[in-house]
Coordinates of C-alpha atoms in Angstrom, one line a residue:
M78 CA -13.3 -11.3 58.5
F79 CA -11.3 -10.5 55.1
N80 CA -7.5 -11.1 55.3
L81 CA -5.4 -8.4 53.1
V82 CA -3.0 -10.1 51.1
K83 CA -0.4 -7.4 49.1
V84 CA -0.4 -8.0 44.9
S85 CA 2.7 -10.0 45.0
E86 CA 1.7 -12.3 47.5
A87 CA -1.5 -12.8 45.6
R88 CA 0.1 -13.3 42.1
S89 CA 2.3 -16.1 44.0
L90 CA -0.8 -17.9 45.4
E91 CA -1.2 -21.3 43.6
R92 CA -5.2 -21.6 42.0
D93 CA -6.2 -24.2 44.6
M94 CA -5.9 -22.4 47.4
V95 CA -7.0 -18.9 46.2
E96 CA -10.4 -21.2 45.1
S97 CA -10.7 -23.1 48.7
G98 CA -13.2 -21.9 51.0
L99 CA -15.5 -19.9 49.0
T100 CA -19.7 -19.7 48.6
F101 CA -21.0 -19.9 45.3
A102 CA -23.1 -17.1 44.9
G103 CA -23.4 -17.3 41.5
F104 CA -21.7 -16.2 37.8
A105 CA -20.4 -12.7 37.1
V106 CA -20.7 -12.7 33.1
F107 CA -18.6 -9.4 30.9
N108 CA -19.4 -9.3 27.5
C109 CA -17.1 -7.4 25.8
P110 CA -18.5 -8.1 21.8
I111 CA -15.9 -7.9 18.7
R112 CA -16.8 -5.0 16.2
G113 CA -19.0 -6.1 13.6
D114 CA -16.0 -6.2 10.7
S115 CA -13.2 -7.5 12.7
A116 CA -13.7 -11.0 11.5
T117 CA -14.3 -9.5 7.5
V118 CA -11.4 -7.7 7.5
L119 CA -9.1 -10.6 9.7
T120 CA -10.5 -13.0 7.1
E121 CA -9.7 -10.8 3.7
L122 CA -6.1 -10.4 5.2
K123 CA -5.4 -14.1 5.5
Q124 CA -6.5 -15.0 2.1
S125 CA -4.6 -12.3 1.0
S126 CA -1.6 -14.6 1.8
H127 CA -1.2 -12.7 5.2
D128 CA 0.3 -13.4 8.7
L129 CA -2.1 -13.0 11.8
V130 CA -0.8 -12.5 15.1
M131 CA -2.6 -11.1 18.2
I132 CA -0.9 -8.9 20.8
T133 CA -2.9 -8.4 24.0
G134 CA -2.6 -7.8 27.0
D135 CA -6.0 -10.0 28.0
Q136 CA -5.7 -13.9 29.8
A137 CA -4.8 -16.8 27.5
L138 CA -7.5 -18.0 27.5
T139 CA -9.7 -14.9 26.8
A140 CA -7.3 -14.1 24.2
C141 CA -7.6 -17.5 22.1
H142 CA -11.2 -17.7 21.9
V143 CA -11.4 -14.0 20.2
A144 CA -8.6 -15.2 18.0
Q145 CA -10.8 -18.0 17.1
Q146 CA -13.9 -15.8 16.4
V147 CA -12.3 -13.5 14.1
H148 CA -9.8 -16.6 12.6
I149 CA -6.5 -15.9 13.2
I150 CA -6.5 -19.0 14.9
S151 CA -8.1 -22.0 13.0
K152 CA -5.8 -24.9 13.7
P153 CA -6.0 -26.5 17.2
A154 CA -4.9 -24.3 20.1
L155 CA -1.9 -24.7 22.2
I156 CA -0.9 -22.7 25.2
L157 CA 2.1 -22.9 26.9
G158 CA 2.6 -22.9 30.4
R159 CA 4.3 -24.5 33.4
A160 CA 3.9 -27.9 33.7
K161 CA 2.3 -29.7 37.1
N162 CA 5.3 -30.1 38.5
K163 CA 6.5 -26.0 38.3
E164 CA 9.4 -26.5 37.1
E165 CA 9.2 -27.7 33.1
Y166 CA 6.7 -25.7 30.9
A167 CA 4.3 -27.7 28.4
W168 CA 1.9 -26.8 25.7
V169 CA -1.3 -27.3 26.7
S170 CA -4.7 -26.8 25.0
P171 CA -7.5 -25.2 26.5
D172 CA -10.0 -27.2 27.3
E173 CA -7.2 -29.6 28.9
T174 CA -7.3 -33.0 27.1
E175 CA -3.9 -32.7 25.3
I176 CA -0.6 -31.6 26.3
V177 CA 3.2 -32.0 24.4
S178 CA 6.2 -31.3 26.4
Y179 CA 7.9 -28.3 25.4
S180 CA 11.5 -27.8 23.5
E181 CA 12.5 -25.1 21.8
N182 CA 13.7 -27.4 18.9
E183 CA 10.1 -28.6 18.1
V184 CA 8.4 -25.3 18.1
G185 CA 8.8 -24.8 14.4
A186 CA 7.4 -28.5 13.1
L187 CA 4.6 -28.2 16.0
S188 CA 3.6 -24.9 14.5
E189 CA 2.1 -26.9 11.3
A190 CA -0.4 -28.2 13.4
Y191 CA -1.3 -26.1 16.5
D192 CA -1.4 -22.4 16.3
L193 CA 0.3 -21.3 19.4
C194 CA 0.2 -19.3 22.3
I195 CA 2.1 -18.0 25.0
G196 CA 2.1 -15.4 27.9
G197 CA 4.3 -12.5 29.2
E198 CA 5.5 -14.6 32.0
C199 CA 6.8 -17.4 29.5
I200 CA 8.2 -14.5 27.1
E201 CA 10.2 -13.6 30.3
M202 CA 12.2 -17.5 30.4
L203 CA 12.1 -17.2 26.1
Q204 CA 14.3 -14.3 27.2
Q205 CA 16.6 -16.0 29.6
T206 CA 17.1 -18.9 27.4
S207 CA 18.1 -17.1 24.1
A208 CA 15.0 -18.6 22.5
V209 CA 13.3 -15.9 21.6
P210 CA 13.8 -16.0 18.0
K211 CA 13.2 -19.7 18.3
V212 CA 10.1 -19.5 19.6
V213 CA 8.4 -15.8 19.1
P214 CA 8.3 -16.2 14.9
Y215 CA 6.3 -19.1 15.4
V216 CA 3.1 -18.4 17.4
K217 CA -0.3 -16.8 16.6
V218 CA -1.3 -15.6 20.3
F219 CA 0.4 -13.6 22.5
A220 CA -1.3 -12.8 25.9
R221 CA -1.0 -11.0 29.2
V222 CA 2.1 -8.8 28.1
A223 CA 3.9 -5.7 29.1
P224 CA 4.5 -3.5 26.4
E225 CA 7.9 -3.4 26.3
Q226 CA 7.4 -7.0 25.7
K227 CA 5.2 -6.1 22.4
E228 CA 8.3 -3.9 21.4
L229 CA 10.5 -7.4 21.8
I230 CA 7.4 -8.9 19.8
L231 CA 8.0 -6.6 16.7
T232 CA 11.7 -6.5 16.2
T233 CA 11.8 -10.3 16.9
F234 CA 9.7 -10.4 13.8
K235 CA 11.9 -7.7 11.8
S236 CA 15.2 -9.4 13.1
V237 CA 14.3 -12.7 10.8
G238 CA 12.5 -11.0 7.9
R239 CA 9.3 -10.6 8.5
M240 CA 7.4 -7.4 7.0
T241 CA 5.0 -5.8 10.2
L242 CA 1.8 -4.0 10.5
M243 CA 0.9 -3.2 14.0
C244 CA -2.5 -1.7 14.9
G245 CA -2.4 -0.3 18.7
D246 CA -4.8 1.9 20.2
G247 CA -3.4 2.8 23.1
T248 CA 0.0 4.1 25.0
N249 CA 1.5 0.4 25.7
D250 CA 1.6 -0.2 22.0
V251 CA 3.9 2.7 21.3
G252 CA 6.5 0.8 21.4
A253 CA 5.9 -1.6 19.0
L254 CA 3.8 1.2 16.5
K255 CA 7.4 2.4 16.2
Q256 CA 9.1 -0.4 15.7
A257 CA 6.7 -1.5 13.5
H258 CA 7.4 -1.3 9.4
V259 CA 3.5 0.2 9.3
G260 CA 1.9 1.3 12.5
V261 CA -1.9 2.1 12.8
A262 CA -3.1 4.0 15.7
L263 CA -7.0 3.3 16.3
L264 CA -8.5 6.1 18.0
N265 CA -11.5 5.6 20.4
A266 CA -13.8 7.2 19.3
M267 CA -16.9 5.4 17.3
P268 CA -17.2 7.0 13.8
P269 CA -20.5 8.9 13.7
P270 CA -24.4 8.0 12.2
K271 CA -24.6 8.5 8.9
G272 CA -27.3 11.2 9.4
E273 CA -25.0 13.6 11.9
K274 CA -23.2 15.5 9.7
S275 CA -27.1 17.0 8.4
S276 CA -28.1 17.0 11.6
D277 CA -25.5 19.0 13.4
G278 CA -25.1 21.6 10.1
S279 CA -28.8 22.6 10.6
S280 CA -28.4 22.2 14.4
K281 CA -25.1 24.7 14.0
N282 CA -27.2 27.1 11.6
D283 CA -29.6 27.2 14.2
T284 CA -28.3 27.8 17.4
A285 CA -25.7 30.1 15.6
K286 CA -28.3 32.9 15.9
P287 CA -29.5 32.3 19.5
A288 CA -25.6 32.7 20.5
K289 CA -25.1 35.6 19.2
S290 CA -28.6 37.2 20.2
K291 CA -27.4 36.1 23.7
K292 CA -24.2 37.6 23.6
L293 CA -25.1 41.2 22.3
K294 CA -28.0 41.4 25.3
P295 CA -26.2 42.5 27.8
A296 CA -25.0 44.7 25.5
T297 CA -28.3 47.0 25.0
E298 CA -28.4 46.6 28.4
N299 CA -25.7 48.4 29.6
G300 CA -26.8 50.7 27.0
E301 CA -24.8 51.4 23.3
G302 CA -22.3 53.5 24.9
A303 CA -20.4 51.3 26.3
S304 CA -20.4 49.3 23.9
K305 CA -19.3 51.6 21.2
S306 CA -16.7 52.3 24.0
K307 CA -15.5 48.8 24.3
A308 CA -14.7 48.9 20.3
T309 CA -13.3 51.4 19.9
S310 CA -11.1 50.1 22.9
S311 CA -10.2 47.1 21.3
Q312 CA -9.5 48.1 17.7
A313 CA -7.1 51.4 19.3
S314 CA -5.1 48.4 21.1
N315 CA -5.0 46.3 17.7
R316 CA -3.8 49.1 16.0
H317 CA -0.8 48.8 18.2
L318 CA 0.0 45.8 17.7
T319 CA 3.2 44.2 15.7
P320 CA 2.9 42.0 12.7
A321 CA 4.5 39.5 15.3
E322 CA 1.9 39.8 17.7
M323 CA -1.0 39.9 15.9
Q324 CA 0.3 36.5 14.5
R325 CA 1.4 35.1 17.7
Q326 CA -2.5 35.8 19.1
K327 CA -4.1 34.3 15.7
L328 CA -2.3 31.0 16.1
K329 CA -3.3 31.2 20.2
K330 CA -6.8 31.4 19.0
L331 CA -7.0 28.5 16.5
M332 CA -4.9 26.2 18.8
D333 CA -7.6 27.3 21.6
E334 CA -10.2 26.6 18.9
L335 CA -8.3 22.8 18.4
N336 CA -8.0 21.6 22.0
E337 CA -11.5 23.1 22.6
G338 CA -12.8 20.6 20.3
G339 CA -12.9 18.3 17.3
G340 CA -16.8 18.4 17.1
D341 CA -19.2 18.9 14.6
G342 CA -18.0 15.7 12.8
Q343 CA -14.6 16.1 12.7
A344 CA -11.6 13.9 13.4
P345 CA -10.6 14.1 17.1
I346 CA -7.8 16.1 18.4
V347 CA -5.1 13.6 18.8
K348 CA -3.2 14.8 22.5
L349 CA -0.3 13.3 24.2
G350 CA 0.3 9.8 24.7
D351 CA -2.1 8.9 22.3
A352 CA -0.6 5.9 20.1
S353 CA -1.1 8.2 17.0
M354 CA 2.3 9.7 18.3
A355 CA 4.2 7.1 17.5
S356 CA 2.3 5.4 13.9
P357 CA 2.9 6.9 10.7
F358 CA -1.0 6.3 10.1
T359 CA -4.3 7.2 11.8
A360 CA -7.2 5.6 12.0
K361 CA -10.8 8.1 12.9
H362 CA -12.0 5.4 14.9
A363 CA -11.8 2.1 16.3
S364 CA -12.1 -0.2 13.2
I365 CA -8.8 -2.4 11.2
C366 CA -10.7 -1.4 8.1
P367 CA -7.6 1.1 7.6
T368 CA -4.9 -2.0 7.3
T369 CA -6.8 -3.1 4.3
D370 CA -6.5 0.2 3.2
V371 CA -2.7 0.8 3.7
I372 CA -2.4 -2.0 1.7
R373 CA -4.5 -1.8 -0.9
Q374 CA -3.0 2.0 -1.8
G375 CA 1.2 0.3 -1.2
R376 CA 0.4 -2.7 -3.6
S377 CA -0.9 -0.2 -6.2
T378 CA 1.5 2.7 -5.7
L379 CA 4.5 0.3 -5.4
V380 CA 2.7 -1.5 -9.5
T381 CA 2.2 1.5 -10.9
T382 CA 6.2 2.9 -10.3
L383 CA 7.2 -0.8 -11.3
Q384 CA 4.7 0.2 -14.9
M385 CA 6.0 3.7 -15.2
F386 CA 9.6 2.9 -14.9
K387 CA 8.9 0.2 -17.6
I388 CA 7.3 2.8 -19.8
L389 CA 10.2 4.8 -19.5
G390 CA 12.8 2.6 -20.2
L391 CA 11.4 1.2 -23.5
N392 CA 10.4 4.9 -24.5
C393 CA 13.9 6.0 -24.0
L394 CA 15.3 3.2 -25.6
A395 CA 12.8 3.1 -28.8
T396 CA 13.5 7.7 -28.4
A397 CA 17.8 6.5 -28.4
Y398 CA 17.4 4.9 -31.7
V399 CA 15.6 7.4 -33.1
L400 CA 17.7 10.3 -32.5
S401 CA 21.6 8.8 -32.6
V402 CA 20.7 6.2 -36.2
M403 CA 17.9 7.9 -38.0
Y404 CA 19.5 10.7 -37.1
L405 CA 22.6 10.1 -39.4
D406 CA 20.1 8.9 -42.2
G407 CA 18.7 12.5 -42.3
V408 CA 15.5 11.1 -40.3
K409 CA 14.0 13.8 -38.2
L410 CA 10.4 14.5 -36.5
G411 CA 8.0 18.1 -38.2
D412 CA 7.4 20.5 -35.3
I413 CA 3.5 19.0 -35.2
Q414 CA 4.3 15.4 -35.6
A415 CA 6.6 15.6 -32.3
T416 CA 4.1 17.7 -30.8
I417 CA 0.8 15.3 -30.6
S418 CA 3.4 12.7 -30.0
G419 CA 4.0 14.2 -26.9
V420 CA 0.4 15.0 -26.6
F421 CA -0.6 11.6 -26.7
T422 CA 1.9 10.5 -24.6
A423 CA 1.2 13.1 -21.6
A424 CA -2.6 11.3 -21.7
F425 CA -1.1 8.3 -20.8
F426 CA 1.0 9.0 -18.4
L427 CA -1.9 11.4 -17.2
F428 CA -4.6 8.2 -17.2
I429 CA -3.0 5.2 -16.0
S430 CA -2.0 6.8 -12.6
H431 CA -6.3 7.1 -12.5
A432 CA -6.1 3.8 -11.9
R433 CA -7.7 3.0 -8.8
P434 CA -7.0 0.0 -6.8
L435 CA -9.5 -2.9 -6.5
P436 CA -10.9 -3.4 -3.6
T437 CA -10.1 -6.6 -3.0
L438 CA -6.7 -8.1 -1.7
S439 CA -5.4 -10.3 -3.9
A440 CA -3.2 -13.4 -2.9
E441 CA -0.3 -12.3 -4.8
R442 CA 2.2 -10.4 -4.5
P443 CA 3.7 -7.7 -6.5
H444 CA 7.4 -7.5 -7.1
P445 CA 9.2 -5.7 -4.4
N446 CA 11.6 -3.3 -6.5
I447 CA 12.9 -2.4 -9.8
F448 CA 15.8 -4.2 -9.9
C449 CA 15.1 -8.1 -11.1
A450 CA 14.9 -10.7 -13.0
Y451 CA 11.1 -9.9 -14.4
V452 CA 11.6 -6.2 -15.0
F453 CA 15.2 -6.9 -17.0
L454 CA 13.9 -9.4 -19.3
S455 CA 10.6 -7.1 -20.4
L456 CA 12.5 -4.4 -21.0
L457 CA 14.9 -6.1 -23.0
G458 CA 13.0 -8.7 -24.5
Q459 CA 10.0 -6.5 -25.4
F460 CA 12.8 -3.2 -26.7
A461 CA 14.4 -6.5 -28.8
I462 CA 11.4 -6.8 -30.4
H463 CA 10.5 -3.1 -30.9
L464 CA 14.2 -2.6 -32.4
L465 CA 13.7 -5.3 -35.1
F466 CA 10.6 -3.1 -36.4
L467 CA 12.2 -0.1 -36.3
I468 CA 14.8 -1.1 -38.2
S469 CA 12.8 -3.2 -40.4
S470 CA 10.3 -1.1 -41.2
V471 CA 12.9 1.6 -41.9
N472 CA 15.0 -0.5 -44.3
E473 CA 11.6 -1.4 -46.2
A474 CA 10.9 2.3 -46.9
S475 CA 14.5 3.0 -47.9
K476 CA 13.8 0.5 -50.6
Y477 CA 11.5 3.4 -52.1
M478 CA 13.6 6.1 -51.3
P479 CA 15.5 7.6 -54.4
D480 CA 19.3 8.0 -54.2
E481 CA 20.4 11.3 -52.5
C482 CA 22.6 12.7 -50.1
I483 CA 20.7 14.1 -46.3
E484 CA 23.1 15.9 -44.5
P485 CA 21.7 15.6 -40.6
D486 CA 22.3 19.2 -39.5
S487 CA 19.9 20.2 -42.9
E488 CA 16.5 21.4 -42.6
F489 CA 13.7 19.2 -41.7
H490 CA 11.3 18.6 -45.3
P491 CA 9.4 15.2 -45.4
N492 CA 10.3 12.4 -47.0
L493 CA 9.3 8.4 -46.8
V494 CA 11.9 7.6 -44.2
N495 CA 10.7 10.0 -41.9
T496 CA 7.1 9.1 -42.7
V497 CA 7.3 5.3 -41.6
S498 CA 9.2 6.0 -38.3
Y499 CA 6.7 8.5 -37.3
M500 CA 4.2 6.2 -37.7
V501 CA 6.5 3.1 -36.0
G502 CA 7.2 5.5 -33.2
L503 CA 3.7 6.0 -32.7
M504 CA 2.3 2.6 -33.0
L505 CA 5.6 1.5 -30.5
Q506 CA 4.6 4.0 -27.9
V507 CA 0.7 2.9 -27.7
A508 CA 2.1 -0.5 -27.8
T509 CA 4.8 0.2 -24.5
F510 CA 1.5 1.7 -22.9
A511 CA -0.9 -1.2 -23.8
V512 CA 1.3 -4.1 -22.9
N513 CA 3.0 -2.9 -19.6
Y514 CA -0.4 -1.9 -17.8
M515 CA -0.4 -3.5 -14.4
G516 CA -4.1 -4.1 -13.9
H517 CA -5.3 -6.9 -12.2
P518 CA -5.4 -8.6 -9.1
F519 CA -3.8 -5.3 -7.8
N520 CA -5.6 -2.0 -9.7
Q521 CA -8.7 -2.1 -12.6
S522 CA -7.7 -2.8 -15.7
I523 CA -8.1 -0.6 -19.3
P524 CA -11.7 -1.4 -19.8
E525 CA -11.9 -0.4 -16.4
N526 CA -9.4 2.3 -16.8
R527 CA -11.8 4.3 -18.7
P528 CA -10.4 7.3 -19.4
F529 CA -6.9 5.4 -20.1
L530 CA -9.1 2.7 -22.9
Y531 CA -10.5 5.9 -24.4
A532 CA -6.7 7.9 -25.0
L533 CA -5.8 4.0 -26.7
L534 CA -8.6 3.9 -28.9
A535 CA -7.6 7.8 -30.0
A536 CA -4.3 6.6 -30.6
V537 CA -5.0 3.7 -32.5
G538 CA -7.8 5.4 -34.3
F539 CA -5.4 8.0 -35.2
F540 CA -2.5 6.0 -36.5
T541 CA -5.0 3.7 -38.5
V542 CA -6.3 6.9 -40.0
I543 CA -2.7 8.6 -41.0
T544 CA -1.4 4.8 -41.5
S545 CA -4.4 4.3 -44.3
D546 CA -4.4 7.7 -45.6
L547 CA -8.3 8.2 -45.7
F548 CA -7.7 12.3 -44.7
R549 CA -5.1 13.4 -47.6
D550 CA -5.4 17.3 -46.1
L551 CA -4.4 15.4 -42.6
N552 CA -1.3 14.1 -43.6
D553 CA -0.3 17.2 -45.6
W554 CA -0.6 18.9 -42.4
L555 CA 1.6 16.3 -40.4
K556 CA 3.9 17.2 -43.2
L557 CA 3.5 13.0 -44.3
V558 CA 4.0 11.9 -47.9
P559 CA 2.1 9.5 -48.8
M560 CA 2.7 5.1 -48.8
P561 CA 3.0 2.4 -51.6
T562 CA -0.2 0.2 -51.1
G563 CA 2.2 -2.6 -50.5
L564 CA 4.6 -0.9 -47.7
R565 CA 1.2 0.7 -46.1
D566 CA -0.2 -3.4 -45.5
K567 CA 3.4 -4.8 -44.6
L568 CA 3.5 -1.7 -41.7
L569 CA -0.6 -2.6 -40.5
I570 CA 0.4 -6.5 -40.4
W571 CA 4.0 -6.3 -39.1
A572 CA 2.4 -3.5 -36.1
F573 CA -0.4 -6.0 -35.1
L574 CA 2.1 -8.5 -35.0
T575 CA 5.1 -6.5 -33.4
F576 CA 2.0 -6.1 -30.3
L577 CA 0.7 -9.1 -30.1
V578 CA 4.2 -10.6 -29.1
C579 CA 4.9 -7.9 -26.9
Y580 CA 1.8 -8.6 -24.9
A581 CA 2.4 -12.6 -25.4
W582 CA 6.2 -12.0 -23.9
E583 CA 5.0 -10.2 -20.7
R584 CA 2.2 -12.2 -19.7
L585 CA 4.9 -15.1 -20.2
L586 CA 7.0 -12.7 -17.6
R587 CA 4.2 -12.4 -15.6
W588 CA 3.6 -16.1 -15.5
V589 CA 7.3 -17.7 -15.1
F590 CA 8.5 -14.1 -12.7
P591 CA 4.9 -14.3 -10.3
G592 CA 6.2 -11.6 -7.2
K593 CA 7.5 -14.1 -5.0
M594 CA 6.6 -14.7 -0.5
P595 CA 8.7 -13.4 1.5
A596 CA 11.2 -16.8 2.9
W597 CA 11.3 -15.4 6.5
K598 CA 12.2 -18.8 8.2
Q599 CA 15.2 -19.3 6.2
R600 CA 16.7 -16.4 7.8
Q601 CA 15.0 -16.9 11.2
R602 CA 17.4 -20.3 11.1
R603 CA 20.1 -18.6 10.5
V604 CA 19.4 -15.7 13.5
A605 CA 18.3 -18.8 15.8
A606 CA 21.9 -20.5 14.7
S607 CA 23.8 -17.8 15.1
L608 CA 21.9 -16.7 18.2
E609 CA 23.5 -20.2 19.5
K610 CA 26.8 -20.1 18.2
K611 CA 27.2 -16.9 20.7
R612 CA 25.8 -18.4 23.4
N613 CA 27.9 -21.4 23.0

């Protein structure tokens, strides 16, 4: 005889009552293997100073076991649950050998020695006692959680100043994916085998002809007259369609093809209700590898943007000095000189963007914004060095210049000051790109970015050739006058020293002002304190 029990009543039954009066028949073992790349990806994320959190609907013991296998948990685990008196809560180890009484004010200290796990029932208790911001930010594993609780967890992380990236593969993850700073939807489609594309292509070509022949058979059996009449009728009907109707037919045909399918190696079609409808990023299969891709590309974009602003700032400051102060002394650039300088600038900017992110994530963090002490000190320090080089070089060249009055609005004519200022400007341009290039640990270094390296070497070689006056015809074409030997040697030495000083200054600032980790614990204390004041 079996007694039917309602679900609500079954959940309220105690474990001792449920497991009493049973006859042992054997064990039922269920195996759900973890993807082979999950542990590797999560380990890389952990080594790159990211905090890992698991949010699942599985039971707490199962969740802790899986979290330990994929390295989310590395310390002894404690699970929050009701104590034996059923009135209070306590932290219990999975093997029930260690029990720690629960106190919302001691969760932060407890998380330093243990990895904490709570379930959906405990989250309800935290909401009732207004202890969510005190406990949730320190938990590593959330088990038996409902969709609205997943969303609550993400909003709590955001409220204490943590940057969140959420992976989800179902409709119950939509709320959490929308709340996360970065949402990555995982489709439940497996990645295609390596040889599938070629086989699909061959099979597609092989099956195309028989399909056409099958369609043509009924037409030939019914006679050519019927097929011709159908063709002419369809053509006649198409002639009477308006352009809008024809466009609607094409759109309807395209939508029908998309709804049919995603076959032949194409990406699976996203349907309504999938997690991808709520997240900005969608993985093509159920793997968390795209999370590292998003972080790598994001860091590379941030670093590239930062160096672009620094380079533009330095170039603008140097150009402003040339166009304002030097212009009053009659110093101008010829058309050919400006063209060659612009070509080098365009090549540098083009090949800087060619740099690719490194395959391994670094534990260091890039600077999150442009307006910080590192950027301002770097710009001011390098510009001061560049300005000193410009003024010293022009003053040294003025000593060899005859006393003559040059009108600012007069036509361009080559002179020694123009020659020196052009060479110095070209050298500063090369030094600015080479010094401020952000390579490791986020992007490829200059030797690894071959196009950018070749452009720099070409610019350095061009500067050396025109400064040393090896090819007089080239300097005449550029309208550069010969320089005295003493001035030439000083210019080369000063250029080398300027590069070394700027490089040393930039490296010193990168060491003094590294990218900071988010200080979320201080903000968490402020949020918890303000909530405590409101409750009292």
